[in-house]
Amino acid sequence: MATWEGGKLAAQFMALSAKQRRSLLAESHPLKPLMAVGAEGLSETSVEHLRQCFTGRELIKVRVQADDGPACDALAAEIVQRVPCELVRRVGRVLVLYHPPGTTGPTD
């Protein structure tokens, strides 16, 4: 689940160290966003598609079509909570998401 701490998004699904985050971010550079999520919210179909994207891969990028940073952060928090996964970093309107292999999360 994701929460807000001091105006920043804090994901609590997994605890990644700074070293792990840097490594995952470096691995994500050549990746292209696999899907786009609209600012109107996250549908159950989108959540299921995100879960399927993690089949066979640990790291994905998702483009968020939001008007501003706080709206993008709110959608990122919802994705982290509902998929579940770890937000490695938000770069502009692109989310880098990590889900370790062999883990499963709750289904809605």
CSV table of C-alpha atoms in Angstrom, one decimal:
chain,number,residue,atom,x,y,z
A,1,MET,CA,0.0,0.0,0.0
A,2,ALA,CA,1.2,3.5,-0.6
A,3,THR,CA,0.9,6.5,1.7
A,4,TRP,CA,1.9,10.1,1.7
A,5,GLU,CA,4.7,11.2,4.0
A,6,GLY,CA,5.8,14.8,4.1
A,7,GLY,CA,4.3,15.5,0.6
A,8,LYS,CA,6.1,12.6,-0.9
A,9,LEU,CA,4.8,9.2,-2.0
A,10,ALA,CA,6.0,6.4,0.1
A,11,ALA,CA,5.3,2.9,-1.1
A,12,GLN,CA,5.1,0.2,1.6
A,13,PHE,CA,4.7,-2.9,-0.5
A,14,MET,CA,8.4,-3.7,-0.5
A,15,ALA,CA,11.3,-1.8,0.9
A,16,LEU,CA,13.9,-1.2,-1.7
A,17,SER,CA,17.3,0.2,-0.7
A,18,ALA,CA,18.8,3.2,-2.4
A,19,LYS,CA,21.3,0.9,-4.1
A,20,GLN,CA,18.5,-1.4,-5.4
A,21,ARG,CA,16.5,1.7,-6.7
A,22,ARG,CA,19.6,3.0,-8.6
A,23,SER,CA,20.2,-0.4,-10.1
A,24,LEU,CA,16.5,-0.8,-11.2
A,25,LEU,CA,16.5,2.7,-12.6
A,26,ALA,CA,19.6,1.9,-14.7
A,27,GLU,CA,17.9,-1.3,-16.0
A,28,SER,CA,14.8,0.7,-16.9
A,29,HIS,CA,16.5,3.2,-19.3
A,30,PRO,CA,16.1,1.1,-22.5
A,31,LEU,CA,12.5,0.2,-21.7
A,32,LYS,CA,9.5,1.8,-23.4
A,33,PRO,CA,6.2,2.4,-21.6
A,34,LEU,CA,4.0,-0.7,-22.0
A,35,MET,CA,0.7,1.1,-21.5
A,36,ALA,CA,-0.8,4.5,-20.8
A,37,VAL,CA,-3.2,5.1,-17.9
A,38,GLY,CA,-5.7,7.9,-18.1
A,39,ALA,CA,-6.1,10.7,-15.6
A,40,GLU,CA,-9.8,9.7,-15.2
A,41,GLY,CA,-8.7,6.9,-13.0
A,42,LEU,CA,-7.7,3.3,-13.0
A,43,SER,CA,-10.2,0.7,-14.2
A,44,GLU,CA,-10.2,-2.9,-13.1
A,45,THR,CA,-9.2,-3.8,-16.7
A,46,SER,CA,-6.2,-1.6,-16.4
A,47,VAL,CA,-5.2,-3.1,-13.1
A,48,GLU,CA,-5.5,-6.6,-14.6
A,49,HIS,CA,-3.5,-5.6,-17.6
A,50,LEU,CA,-0.7,-4.2,-15.4
A,51,ARG,CA,-0.6,-7.5,-13.5
A,52,GLN,CA,-0.3,-9.3,-16.8
A,53,CYS,CA,2.5,-7.0,-17.8
A,54,PHE,CA,4.5,-8.3,-14.8
A,55,THR,CA,4.2,-11.8,-16.1
A,56,GLY,CA,7.7,-12.7,-17.3
A,57,ARG,CA,9.3,-9.4,-16.3
A,58,GLU,CA,10.1,-7.6,-13.1
A,59,LEU,CA,10.4,-4.0,-14.4
A,60,ILE,CA,7.9,-2.0,-16.5
A,61,LYS,CA,7.3,1.6,-17.4
A,62,VAL,CA,3.8,3.1,-17.5
A,63,ARG,CA,2.9,6.5,-19.0
A,64,VAL,CA,0.4,8.5,-16.9
A,65,GLN,CA,-1.9,11.0,-18.7
A,66,ALA,CA,-2.4,13.4,-15.8
A,67,ASP,CA,-2.6,17.2,-15.8
A,68,ASP,CA,0.0,17.8,-13.1
A,69,GLY,CA,2.5,16.2,-10.7
A,70,PRO,CA,0.2,15.7,-7.7
A,71,ALA,CA,-2.4,14.0,-10.0
A,72,CYS,CA,0.3,11.8,-11.3
A,73,ASP,CA,1.5,10.9,-7.8
A,74,ALA,CA,-2.1,10.1,-6.8
A,75,LEU,CA,-2.5,7.7,-9.7
A,76,ALA,CA,0.9,6.2,-8.9
A,77,ALA,CA,-0.2,5.5,-5.3
A,78,GLU,CA,-3.4,3.9,-6.6
A,79,ILE,CA,-1.4,1.6,-9.0
A,80,VAL,CA,1.1,0.6,-6.3
A,81,GLN,CA,-1.7,-0.3,-4.0
A,82,ARG,CA,-4.0,-2.1,-6.4
A,83,VAL,CA,-1.4,-4.1,-8.5
A,84,PRO,CA,0.6,-4.3,-6.0
A,85,CYS,CA,4.1,-3.3,-7.0
A,86,GLU,CA,6.9,-0.9,-6.0
A,87,LEU,CA,7.3,2.6,-7.5
A,88,VAL,CA,11.0,2.8,-8.3
A,89,ARG,CA,10.7,6.4,-9.5
A,90,ARG,CA,8.4,8.8,-11.4
A,91,VAL,CA,10.2,10.6,-14.2
A,92,GLY,CA,7.9,13.3,-15.5
A,93,ARG,CA,4.7,11.4,-16.3
A,94,VAL,CA,6.4,8.0,-16.7
A,95,LEU,CA,6.3,5.5,-13.8
A,96,VAL,CA,9.0,2.9,-13.3
A,97,LEU,CA,7.4,0.0,-11.5
A,98,TYR,CA,9.0,-3.1,-10.0
A,99,HIS,CA,7.4,-6.4,-9.0
A,100,PRO,CA,9.8,-9.2,-7.8
A,101,PRO,CA,9.3,-12.5,-9.5
A,102,GLY,CA,7.3,-15.1,-7.6
A,103,THR,CA,5.3,-12.7,-5.5
A,104,THR,CA,1.6,-12.3,-5.8
A,105,GLY,CA,-0.6,-9.6,-4.5
A,106,PRO,CA,-4.2,-9.4,-3.4
A,107,THR,CA,-6.8,-9.3,-6.1
A,108,ASP,CA,-9.6,-6.8,-5.7
